[in-house]
C-alpha positions as a printed NumPy array, in Angstrom:
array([[ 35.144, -31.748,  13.465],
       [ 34.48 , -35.749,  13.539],
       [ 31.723, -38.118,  13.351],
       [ 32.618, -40.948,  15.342],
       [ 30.394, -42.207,  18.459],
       [ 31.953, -40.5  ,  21.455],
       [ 30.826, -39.642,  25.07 ],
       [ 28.58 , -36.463,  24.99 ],
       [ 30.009, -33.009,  26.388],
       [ 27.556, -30.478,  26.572],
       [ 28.041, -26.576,  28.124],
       [ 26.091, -25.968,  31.28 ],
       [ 23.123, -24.248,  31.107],
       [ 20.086, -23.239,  33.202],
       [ 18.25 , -25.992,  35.042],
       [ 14.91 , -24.705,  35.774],
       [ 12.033, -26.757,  33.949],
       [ 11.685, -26.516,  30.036],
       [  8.354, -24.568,  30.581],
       [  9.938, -21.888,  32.527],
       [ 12.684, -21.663,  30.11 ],
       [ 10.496, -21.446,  26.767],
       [  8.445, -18.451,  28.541],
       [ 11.858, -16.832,  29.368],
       [ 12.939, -16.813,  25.726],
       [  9.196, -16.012,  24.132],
       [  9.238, -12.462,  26.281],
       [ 12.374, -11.691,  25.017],
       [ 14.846, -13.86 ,  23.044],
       [ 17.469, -11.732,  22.688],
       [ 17.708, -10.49 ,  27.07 ],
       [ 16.874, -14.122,  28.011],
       [ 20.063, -15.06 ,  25.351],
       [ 22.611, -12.675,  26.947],
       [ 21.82 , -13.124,  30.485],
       [ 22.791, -16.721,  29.631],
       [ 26.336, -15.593,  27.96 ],
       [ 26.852, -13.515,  31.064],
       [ 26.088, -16.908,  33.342],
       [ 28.088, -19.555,  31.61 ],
       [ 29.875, -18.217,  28.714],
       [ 30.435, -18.282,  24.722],
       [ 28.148, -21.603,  24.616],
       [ 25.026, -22.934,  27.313],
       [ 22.426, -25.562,  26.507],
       [ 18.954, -24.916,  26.883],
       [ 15.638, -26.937,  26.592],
       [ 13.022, -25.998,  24.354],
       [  9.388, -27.315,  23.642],
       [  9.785, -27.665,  20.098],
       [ 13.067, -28.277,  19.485],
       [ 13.953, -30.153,  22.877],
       [ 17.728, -29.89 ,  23.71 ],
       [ 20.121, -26.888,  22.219],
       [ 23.345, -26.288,  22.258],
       [ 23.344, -22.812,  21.934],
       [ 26.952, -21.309,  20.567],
       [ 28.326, -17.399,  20.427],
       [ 31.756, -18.459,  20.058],
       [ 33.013, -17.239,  16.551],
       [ 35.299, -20.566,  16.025],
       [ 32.447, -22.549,  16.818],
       [ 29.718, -21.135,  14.706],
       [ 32.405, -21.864,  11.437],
       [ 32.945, -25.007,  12.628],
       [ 29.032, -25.419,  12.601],
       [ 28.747, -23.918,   9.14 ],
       [ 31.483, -25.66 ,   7.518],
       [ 29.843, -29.103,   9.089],
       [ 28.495, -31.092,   6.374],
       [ 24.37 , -31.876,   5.855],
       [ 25.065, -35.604,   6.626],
       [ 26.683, -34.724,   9.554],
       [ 24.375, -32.135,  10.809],
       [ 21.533, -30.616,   8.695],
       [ 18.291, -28.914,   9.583],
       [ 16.169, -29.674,  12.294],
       [ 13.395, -31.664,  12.391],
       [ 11.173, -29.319,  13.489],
       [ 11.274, -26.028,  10.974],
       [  9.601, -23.615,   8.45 ],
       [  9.613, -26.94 ,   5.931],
       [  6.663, -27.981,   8.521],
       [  3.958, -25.347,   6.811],
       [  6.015, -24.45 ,   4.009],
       [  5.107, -27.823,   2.348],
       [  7.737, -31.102,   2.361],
       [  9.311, -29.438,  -1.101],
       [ 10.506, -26.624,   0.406],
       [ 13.963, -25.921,   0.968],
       [ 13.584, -25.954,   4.552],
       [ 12.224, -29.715,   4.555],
       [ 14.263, -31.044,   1.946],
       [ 17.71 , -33.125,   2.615],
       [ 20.833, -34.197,   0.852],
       [ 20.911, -34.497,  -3.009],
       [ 17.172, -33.599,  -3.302],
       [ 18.381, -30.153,  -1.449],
       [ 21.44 , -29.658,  -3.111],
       [ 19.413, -29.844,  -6.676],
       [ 16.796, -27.703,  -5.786],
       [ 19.017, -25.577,  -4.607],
       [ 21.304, -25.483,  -7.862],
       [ 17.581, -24.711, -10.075],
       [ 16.966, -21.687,  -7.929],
       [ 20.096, -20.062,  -7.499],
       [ 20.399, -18.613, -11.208],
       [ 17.487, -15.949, -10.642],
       [ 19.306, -14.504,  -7.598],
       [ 22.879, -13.571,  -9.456],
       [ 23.895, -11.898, -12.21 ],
       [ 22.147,  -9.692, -14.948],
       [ 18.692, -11.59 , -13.569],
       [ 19.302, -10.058, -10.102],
       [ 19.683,  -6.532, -11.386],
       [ 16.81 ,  -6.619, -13.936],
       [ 14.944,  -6.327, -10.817],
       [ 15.932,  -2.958, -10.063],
       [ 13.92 ,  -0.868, -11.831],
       [ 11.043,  -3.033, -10.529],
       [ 11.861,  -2.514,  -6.817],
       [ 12.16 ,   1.538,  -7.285],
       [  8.716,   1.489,  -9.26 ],
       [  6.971,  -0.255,  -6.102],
       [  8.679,   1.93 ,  -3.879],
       [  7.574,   5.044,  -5.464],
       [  3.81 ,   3.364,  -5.922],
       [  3.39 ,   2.322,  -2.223],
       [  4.84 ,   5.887,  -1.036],
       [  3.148,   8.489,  -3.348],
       [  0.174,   8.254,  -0.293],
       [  2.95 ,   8.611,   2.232],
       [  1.523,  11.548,   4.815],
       [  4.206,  14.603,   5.641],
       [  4.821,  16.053,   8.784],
       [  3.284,  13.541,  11.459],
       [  4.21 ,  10.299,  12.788],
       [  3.282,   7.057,  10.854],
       [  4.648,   3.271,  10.746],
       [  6.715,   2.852,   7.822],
       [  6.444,  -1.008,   7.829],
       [  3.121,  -1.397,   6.681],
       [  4.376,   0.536,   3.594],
       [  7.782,  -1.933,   3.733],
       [  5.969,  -5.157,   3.449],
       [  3.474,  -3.661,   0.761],
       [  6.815,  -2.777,  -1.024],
       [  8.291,  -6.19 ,  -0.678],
       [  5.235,  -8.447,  -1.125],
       [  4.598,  -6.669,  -4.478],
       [  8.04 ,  -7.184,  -5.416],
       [  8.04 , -11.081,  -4.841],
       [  4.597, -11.11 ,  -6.451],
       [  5.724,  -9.65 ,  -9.293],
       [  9.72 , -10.816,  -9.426],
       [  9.203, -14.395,  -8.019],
       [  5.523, -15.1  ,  -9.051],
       [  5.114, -13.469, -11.779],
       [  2.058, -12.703, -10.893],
       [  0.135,  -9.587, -12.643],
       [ -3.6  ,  -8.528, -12.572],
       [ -6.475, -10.479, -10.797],
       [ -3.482, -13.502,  -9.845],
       [ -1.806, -10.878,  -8.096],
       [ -4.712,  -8.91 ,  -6.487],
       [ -5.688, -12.35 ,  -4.874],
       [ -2.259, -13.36 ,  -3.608],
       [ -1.964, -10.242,  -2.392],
       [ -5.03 ,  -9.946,   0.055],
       [ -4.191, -14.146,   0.985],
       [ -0.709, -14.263,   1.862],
       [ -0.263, -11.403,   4.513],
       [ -2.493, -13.448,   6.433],
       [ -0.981, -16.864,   5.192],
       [  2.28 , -16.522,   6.19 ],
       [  2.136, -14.441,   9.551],
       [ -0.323, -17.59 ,  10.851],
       [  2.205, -19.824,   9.409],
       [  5.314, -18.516,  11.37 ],
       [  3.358, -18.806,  14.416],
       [  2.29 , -22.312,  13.816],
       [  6.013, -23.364,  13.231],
       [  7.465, -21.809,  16.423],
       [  4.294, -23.265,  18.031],
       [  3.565, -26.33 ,  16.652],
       [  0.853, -27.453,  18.924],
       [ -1.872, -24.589,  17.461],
       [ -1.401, -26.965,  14.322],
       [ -4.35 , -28.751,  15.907],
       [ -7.608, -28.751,  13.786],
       [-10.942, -28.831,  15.696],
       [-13.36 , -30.38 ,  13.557],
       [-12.315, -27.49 ,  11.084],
       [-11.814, -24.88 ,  13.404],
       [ -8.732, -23.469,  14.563],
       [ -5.373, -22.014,  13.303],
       [ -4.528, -25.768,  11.696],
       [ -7.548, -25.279,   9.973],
       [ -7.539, -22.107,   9.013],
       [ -3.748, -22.5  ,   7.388],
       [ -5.461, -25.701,   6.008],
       [ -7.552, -23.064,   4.068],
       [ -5.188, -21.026,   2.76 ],
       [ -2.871, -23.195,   1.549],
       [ -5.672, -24.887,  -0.293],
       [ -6.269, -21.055,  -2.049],
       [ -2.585, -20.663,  -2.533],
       [ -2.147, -23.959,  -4.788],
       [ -5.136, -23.107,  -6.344],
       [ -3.446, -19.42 ,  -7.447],
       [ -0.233, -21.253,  -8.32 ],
       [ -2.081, -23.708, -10.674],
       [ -3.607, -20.589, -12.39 ],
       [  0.089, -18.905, -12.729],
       [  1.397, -22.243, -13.901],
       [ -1.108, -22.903, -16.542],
       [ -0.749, -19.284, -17.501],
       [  3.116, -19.388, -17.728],
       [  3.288, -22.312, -19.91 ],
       [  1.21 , -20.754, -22.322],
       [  3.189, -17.995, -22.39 ],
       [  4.956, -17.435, -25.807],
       [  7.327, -15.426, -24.871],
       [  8.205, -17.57 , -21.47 ],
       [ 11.802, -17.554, -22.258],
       [ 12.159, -13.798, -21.99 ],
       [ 10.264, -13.611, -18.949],
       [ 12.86 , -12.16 , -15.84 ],
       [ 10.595, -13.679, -12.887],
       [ 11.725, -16.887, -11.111],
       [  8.327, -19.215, -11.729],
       [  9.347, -18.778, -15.471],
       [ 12.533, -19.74 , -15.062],
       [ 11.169, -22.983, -12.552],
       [  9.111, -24.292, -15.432],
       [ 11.974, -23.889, -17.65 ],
       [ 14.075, -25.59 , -14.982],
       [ 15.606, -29.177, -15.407],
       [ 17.242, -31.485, -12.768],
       [ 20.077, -33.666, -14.002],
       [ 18.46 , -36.211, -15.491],
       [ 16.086, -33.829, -17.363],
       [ 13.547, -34.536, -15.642],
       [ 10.863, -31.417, -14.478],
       [ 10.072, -29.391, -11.234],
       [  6.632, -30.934, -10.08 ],
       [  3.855, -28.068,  -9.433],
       [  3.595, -29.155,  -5.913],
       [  7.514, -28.326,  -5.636],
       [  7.219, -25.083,  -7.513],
       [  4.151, -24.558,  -5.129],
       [  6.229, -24.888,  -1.866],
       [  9.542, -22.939,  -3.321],
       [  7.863, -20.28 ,  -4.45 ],
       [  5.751, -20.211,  -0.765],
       [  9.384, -20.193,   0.838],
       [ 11.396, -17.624,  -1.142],
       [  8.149, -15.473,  -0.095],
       [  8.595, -16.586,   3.326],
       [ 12.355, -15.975,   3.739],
       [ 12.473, -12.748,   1.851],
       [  9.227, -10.952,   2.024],
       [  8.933, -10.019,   6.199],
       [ 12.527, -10.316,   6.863],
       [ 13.451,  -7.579,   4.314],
       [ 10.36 ,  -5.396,   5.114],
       [ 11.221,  -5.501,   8.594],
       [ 14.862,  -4.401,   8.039],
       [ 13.801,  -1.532,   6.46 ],
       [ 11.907,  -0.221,   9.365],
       [ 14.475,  -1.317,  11.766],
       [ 16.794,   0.855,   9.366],
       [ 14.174,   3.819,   9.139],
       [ 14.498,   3.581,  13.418],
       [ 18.074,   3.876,  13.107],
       [ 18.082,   6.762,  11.19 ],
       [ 15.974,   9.178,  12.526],
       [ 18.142,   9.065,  15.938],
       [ 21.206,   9.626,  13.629],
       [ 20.74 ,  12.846,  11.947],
       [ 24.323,  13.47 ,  11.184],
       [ 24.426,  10.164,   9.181],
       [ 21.133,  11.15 ,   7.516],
       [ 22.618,  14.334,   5.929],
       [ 25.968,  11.93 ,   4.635],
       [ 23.371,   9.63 ,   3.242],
       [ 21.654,  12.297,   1.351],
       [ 24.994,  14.099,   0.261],
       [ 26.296,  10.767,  -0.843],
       [ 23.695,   9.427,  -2.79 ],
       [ 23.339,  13.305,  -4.565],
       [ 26.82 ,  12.903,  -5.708],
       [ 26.161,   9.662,  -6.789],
       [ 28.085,   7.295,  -4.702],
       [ 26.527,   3.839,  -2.032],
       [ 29.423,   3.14 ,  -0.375],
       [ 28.053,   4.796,   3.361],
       [ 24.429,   3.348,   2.209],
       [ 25.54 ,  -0.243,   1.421],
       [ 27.67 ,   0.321,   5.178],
       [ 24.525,   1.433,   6.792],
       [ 21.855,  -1.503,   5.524],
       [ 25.13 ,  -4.097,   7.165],
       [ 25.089,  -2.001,  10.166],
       [ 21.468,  -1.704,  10.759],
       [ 21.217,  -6.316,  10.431],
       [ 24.281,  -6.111,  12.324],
       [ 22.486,  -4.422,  15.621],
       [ 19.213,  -5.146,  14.88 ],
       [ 18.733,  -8.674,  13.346],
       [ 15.414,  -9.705,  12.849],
       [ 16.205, -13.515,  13.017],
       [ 18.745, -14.264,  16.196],
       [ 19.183, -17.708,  15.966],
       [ 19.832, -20.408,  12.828],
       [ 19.862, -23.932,  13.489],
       [ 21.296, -27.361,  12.862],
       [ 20.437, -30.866,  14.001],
       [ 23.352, -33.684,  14.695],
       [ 22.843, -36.232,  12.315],
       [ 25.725, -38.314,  12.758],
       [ 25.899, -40.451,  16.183],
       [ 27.814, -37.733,  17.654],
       [ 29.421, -34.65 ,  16.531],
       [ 32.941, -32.605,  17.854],
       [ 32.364, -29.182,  17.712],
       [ 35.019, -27.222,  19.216],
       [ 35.107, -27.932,  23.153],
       [ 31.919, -30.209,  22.957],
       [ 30.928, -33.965,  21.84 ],
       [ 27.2  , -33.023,  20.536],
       [ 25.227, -36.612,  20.448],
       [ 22.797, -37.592,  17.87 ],
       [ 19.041, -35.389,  17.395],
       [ 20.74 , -32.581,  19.565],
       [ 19.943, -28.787,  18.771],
       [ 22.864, -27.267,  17.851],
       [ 22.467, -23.016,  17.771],
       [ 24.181, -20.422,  16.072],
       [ 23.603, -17.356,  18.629],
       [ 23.119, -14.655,  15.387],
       [ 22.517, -12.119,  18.097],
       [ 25.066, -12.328,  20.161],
       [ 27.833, -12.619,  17.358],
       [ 26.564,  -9.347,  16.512],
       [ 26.927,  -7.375,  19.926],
       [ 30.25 ,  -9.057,  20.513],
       [ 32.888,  -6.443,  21.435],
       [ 36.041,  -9.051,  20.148],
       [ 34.557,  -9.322,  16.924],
       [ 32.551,  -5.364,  16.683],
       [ 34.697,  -2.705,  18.941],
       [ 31.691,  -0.901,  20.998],
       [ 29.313,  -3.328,  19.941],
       [ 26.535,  -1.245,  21.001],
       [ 27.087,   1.649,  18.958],
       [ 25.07 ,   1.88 ,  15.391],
       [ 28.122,   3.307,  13.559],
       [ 28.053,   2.423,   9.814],
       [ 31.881,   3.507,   9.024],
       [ 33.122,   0.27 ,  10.873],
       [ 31.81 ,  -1.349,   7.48 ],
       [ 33.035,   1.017,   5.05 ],
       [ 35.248,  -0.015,   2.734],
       [ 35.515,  -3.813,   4.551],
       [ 34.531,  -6.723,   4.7  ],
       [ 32.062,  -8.377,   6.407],
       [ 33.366,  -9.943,   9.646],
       [ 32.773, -13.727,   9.727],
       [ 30.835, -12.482,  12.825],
       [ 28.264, -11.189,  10.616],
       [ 25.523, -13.372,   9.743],
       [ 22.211, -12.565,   9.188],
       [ 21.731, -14.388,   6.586],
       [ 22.714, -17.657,   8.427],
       [ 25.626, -19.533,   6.83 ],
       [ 26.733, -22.894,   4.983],
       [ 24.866, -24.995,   2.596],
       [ 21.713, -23.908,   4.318],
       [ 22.691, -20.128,   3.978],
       [ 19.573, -17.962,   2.46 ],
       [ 19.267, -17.874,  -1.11 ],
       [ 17.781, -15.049,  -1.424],
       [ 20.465, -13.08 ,   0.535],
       [ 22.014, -10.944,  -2.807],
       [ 18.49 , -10.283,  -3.85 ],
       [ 17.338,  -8.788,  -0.23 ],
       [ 20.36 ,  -6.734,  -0.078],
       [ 19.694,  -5.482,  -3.715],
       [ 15.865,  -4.794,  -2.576],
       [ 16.97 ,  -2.808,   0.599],
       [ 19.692,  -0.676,  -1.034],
       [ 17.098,   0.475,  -3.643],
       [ 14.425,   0.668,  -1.691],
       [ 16.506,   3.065,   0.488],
       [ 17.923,   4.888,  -2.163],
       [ 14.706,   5.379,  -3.225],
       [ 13.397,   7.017,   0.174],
       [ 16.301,   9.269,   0.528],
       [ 16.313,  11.001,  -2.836],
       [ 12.244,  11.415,  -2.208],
       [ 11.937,  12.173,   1.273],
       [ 13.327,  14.267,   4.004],
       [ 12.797,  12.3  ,   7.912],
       [ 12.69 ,  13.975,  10.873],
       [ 15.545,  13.084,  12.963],
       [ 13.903,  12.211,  16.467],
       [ 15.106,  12.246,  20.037],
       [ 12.817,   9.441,  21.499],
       [ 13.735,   6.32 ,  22.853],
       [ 14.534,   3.175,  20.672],
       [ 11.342,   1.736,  19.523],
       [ 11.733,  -1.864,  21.88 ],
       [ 11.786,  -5.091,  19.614],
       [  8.394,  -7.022,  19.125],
       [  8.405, -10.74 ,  18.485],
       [  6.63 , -11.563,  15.18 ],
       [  7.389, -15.342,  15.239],
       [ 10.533, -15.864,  13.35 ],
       [ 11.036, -12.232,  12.772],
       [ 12.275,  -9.489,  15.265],
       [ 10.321,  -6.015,  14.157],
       [ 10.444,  -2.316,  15.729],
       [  7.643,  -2.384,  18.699],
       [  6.017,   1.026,  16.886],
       [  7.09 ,   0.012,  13.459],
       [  9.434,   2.099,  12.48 ],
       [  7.804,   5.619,  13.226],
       [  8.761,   8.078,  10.666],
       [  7.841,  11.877,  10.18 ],
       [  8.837,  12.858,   6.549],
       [  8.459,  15.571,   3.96 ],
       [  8.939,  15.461,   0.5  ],
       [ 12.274,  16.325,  -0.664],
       [ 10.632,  17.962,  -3.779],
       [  8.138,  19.839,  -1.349],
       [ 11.215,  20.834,   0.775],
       [ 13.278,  22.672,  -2.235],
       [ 10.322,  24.326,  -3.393],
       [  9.221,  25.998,  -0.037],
       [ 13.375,  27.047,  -0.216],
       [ 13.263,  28.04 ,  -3.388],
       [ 10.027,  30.327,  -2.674],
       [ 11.61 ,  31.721,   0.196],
       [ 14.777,  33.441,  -1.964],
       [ 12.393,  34.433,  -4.622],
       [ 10.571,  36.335,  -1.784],
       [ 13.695,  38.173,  -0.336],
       [ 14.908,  38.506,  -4.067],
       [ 11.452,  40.329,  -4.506],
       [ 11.641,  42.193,  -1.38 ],
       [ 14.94 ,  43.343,  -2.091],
       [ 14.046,  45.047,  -5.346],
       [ 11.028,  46.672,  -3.705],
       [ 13.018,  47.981,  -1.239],
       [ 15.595,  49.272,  -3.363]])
């Protein structure tokens, strides 16, 4: 990796006009992505309307190198979530300004904080599913981002009451415009206060508002300092010369861990749910496991189930530097450069019979530096331990509750949500309660025990 001004060398890539290309990748990111590997190889370069030129790279070397690249070299694009997350968020923030913020939030997201959360996350679960109907088809992810948003209202937000009722009706709607608006940044446009600009305009103008409230409520708090959630812990906060978060920032971080954590892990879970109905073998090890006490095969399953269905393919970075070495290419400056999440994923050198969901390749190992759904480097999710904490509990949760149907359909076919990659039928499930299940068993030998007497 260098930094010095060199002549560019860029992989080929498609020629056809940067209209054609964009529609080829809307209907289907993840086809139009590995028809392009099968044309030119590890690494092609692309043109996009929003981001303009990409290098777009599947080689494993060069997605370290990529990662390991430092911010002032290449950092994140101009054009990104930061864009309706608010210019605080961790998305639009740079350099040392990033690197503190990034320091103040990390503490919620390790340690004894991240598993005081647990009991929280199982509670939600058990609320959002006690309405759950048995024994005919129904979406689970309307139940999964239920289960998540009230977990980040309640974890990250603090949020309880009336302050939660209201956040929870505004920012469904909130942030699925907003991940539209920043993969299509010309519907920003406001009509004389019409229009999706507008309309976000709106809601953001509600969401400070509920902030405020939570603020003004938090620092009143007596007992603040024993309070578990992460806007507690912001106000508490201190950068290094001792100086406060402002509410706008707490505003726009609190906006973005929702943002990163809330659809992404909801929409996991269904992609998981998918998986496991067409696997009834692993369903009964699940079970058996989790009776007995153990997580090893469930932790393996949740890394299996990003690894083949990831519901973001791509993570970005933008040359900084007049021009940047990356493996076999000289990258100039405000170029694109792609980390093909996707295609690392299916990649046979990396995942033996990439195309079969088979959680045992992760037992008992390690992650492959293939694996990244969480993106990677200084600009890796924060939130990454306390997704995978949410979706092991959460699926703990549904296994000792519920029995699913194991089902011989087709896949469900992936649905672009914006930024997120969700089951087309979301998630179908046909379940019974475990509880339900034993009983009608149980009922069953009683009758033959009673038969048996009779008959003797």
């Amino acid at each position: 990796m260098t930094a010095t001004t060199l002549k560019a060398v860029l992989p080929d890539g498609p020629s056809s006009p940067r209209l054609v290309q964009a529609v080829r990748f809307a209907a289907g990111r993840r086809r139009t992505m590995r028809r392009l590997r099968a044309r030119y190889g590890s690494a092609f370069t692309v043109d996009s309307l929003n981001l303009g030129r990409m290098v777009m790279l599947a080689d494993p070397a060069e997605v370290r190198e990529l990662f390991q690249t430092g911010p002032e070299l290449a950092d994140t694009p101009d054009a990104n979530l930061g864009s309706v997350l608010g210019p605080g968020s961790l998305f639009a923030i740079r350099d040392e300004e990033h690197r503190q913020q990034r320091r103040l939030l990390t503490p919620p997201f390790h340690g004894r904080r991240l598993r005081a959360y647990e009991s929280m996350i199982e509670e939600e679960t058990r609320r959002e599913t006690a309405s759950w109907p048995e024994g005919r088809p129904f979406p689970v992810m309307p139940s999964t981002m239920r289960i998540t948003l009230n977990v980040i209202l309640r974890a990250v937000f603090g949020a309880e009451g009336a302050d939660r009722d209201d956040l929870r009706e505004l920012l469904p709607a909130m942030v699925k415009l907003g991940s539209v608006l920043a993969v299509v940044p010309a519907a920003r446009v406001e009509l004389g206060g019409h229009g999706p600009g507008a309309r976000f305009r709106r809601y953001r103008q509600r969401y400070d508002a509920a902030v405020d409230r939570l603020v003004d409520r938090a620092a009143a708090d007596p007992g603040l300092a024993d309070r578990d959630d992460v806007l507690a812990m912001l106000l508490q906060s201190r950068y290094d010369d001792g100086s406060a978060m402002s509410r706008s920032q707490i505003a726009d971080q609190l906006l973005t861990l929702l943002a990163a954590g809330h659809e992404t892990t909801a929409t996991t879970l269904a992609w998981a749910v998918e998986r496991l109905r067409r696997h009834p073998g692993l369903l009964h090890r699940l079970v058996a496991e989790d009776d007995a006490g153990g997580s090893a095969l469930r932790e393996a399953t949740l890394i299996e189930v990003q690894r083949v269905r990831p519901v973001v393919e791509m993570t970005s970075r933008q040359v900084r530097a007049d021009s940047l070495r990356i493996g076999r290419w000289t990258l100039p400056r405000g170029t694109v450069v792609t980390a093909c999440i996707a295609l690392l994923h299916d990649d046979e050198t990396l995942f033996p019979h990439p195309e079969v969901f088979d959680p045992d390749r992760f037992v008992g190992a390690r992650t492959d530096a293939g694996w990244i759904p969480f993106g990677g480097g200084v600009r890796r999710c924060i939130g990454a331990a306390f997704a995978t904490l949410e979706m092991n509990v959460v699926l703990r949760t549904l296994l000792r509750d519920f029995t699913f149907v194991p089902t011989a359909e087709r896949p469900e076919r992936s649905h672009n949500r914006g930024i997120a990659v969700a089951p087309g039928k979301g998630g179908l499930a046909v379940v019974h309660r475990r509880w339900t299940v034993l009983s009608n068993i149980n009922e069953h030998r009683y009758s033959d025990i009673d038969a048996n007497d009779q008959a003797a």
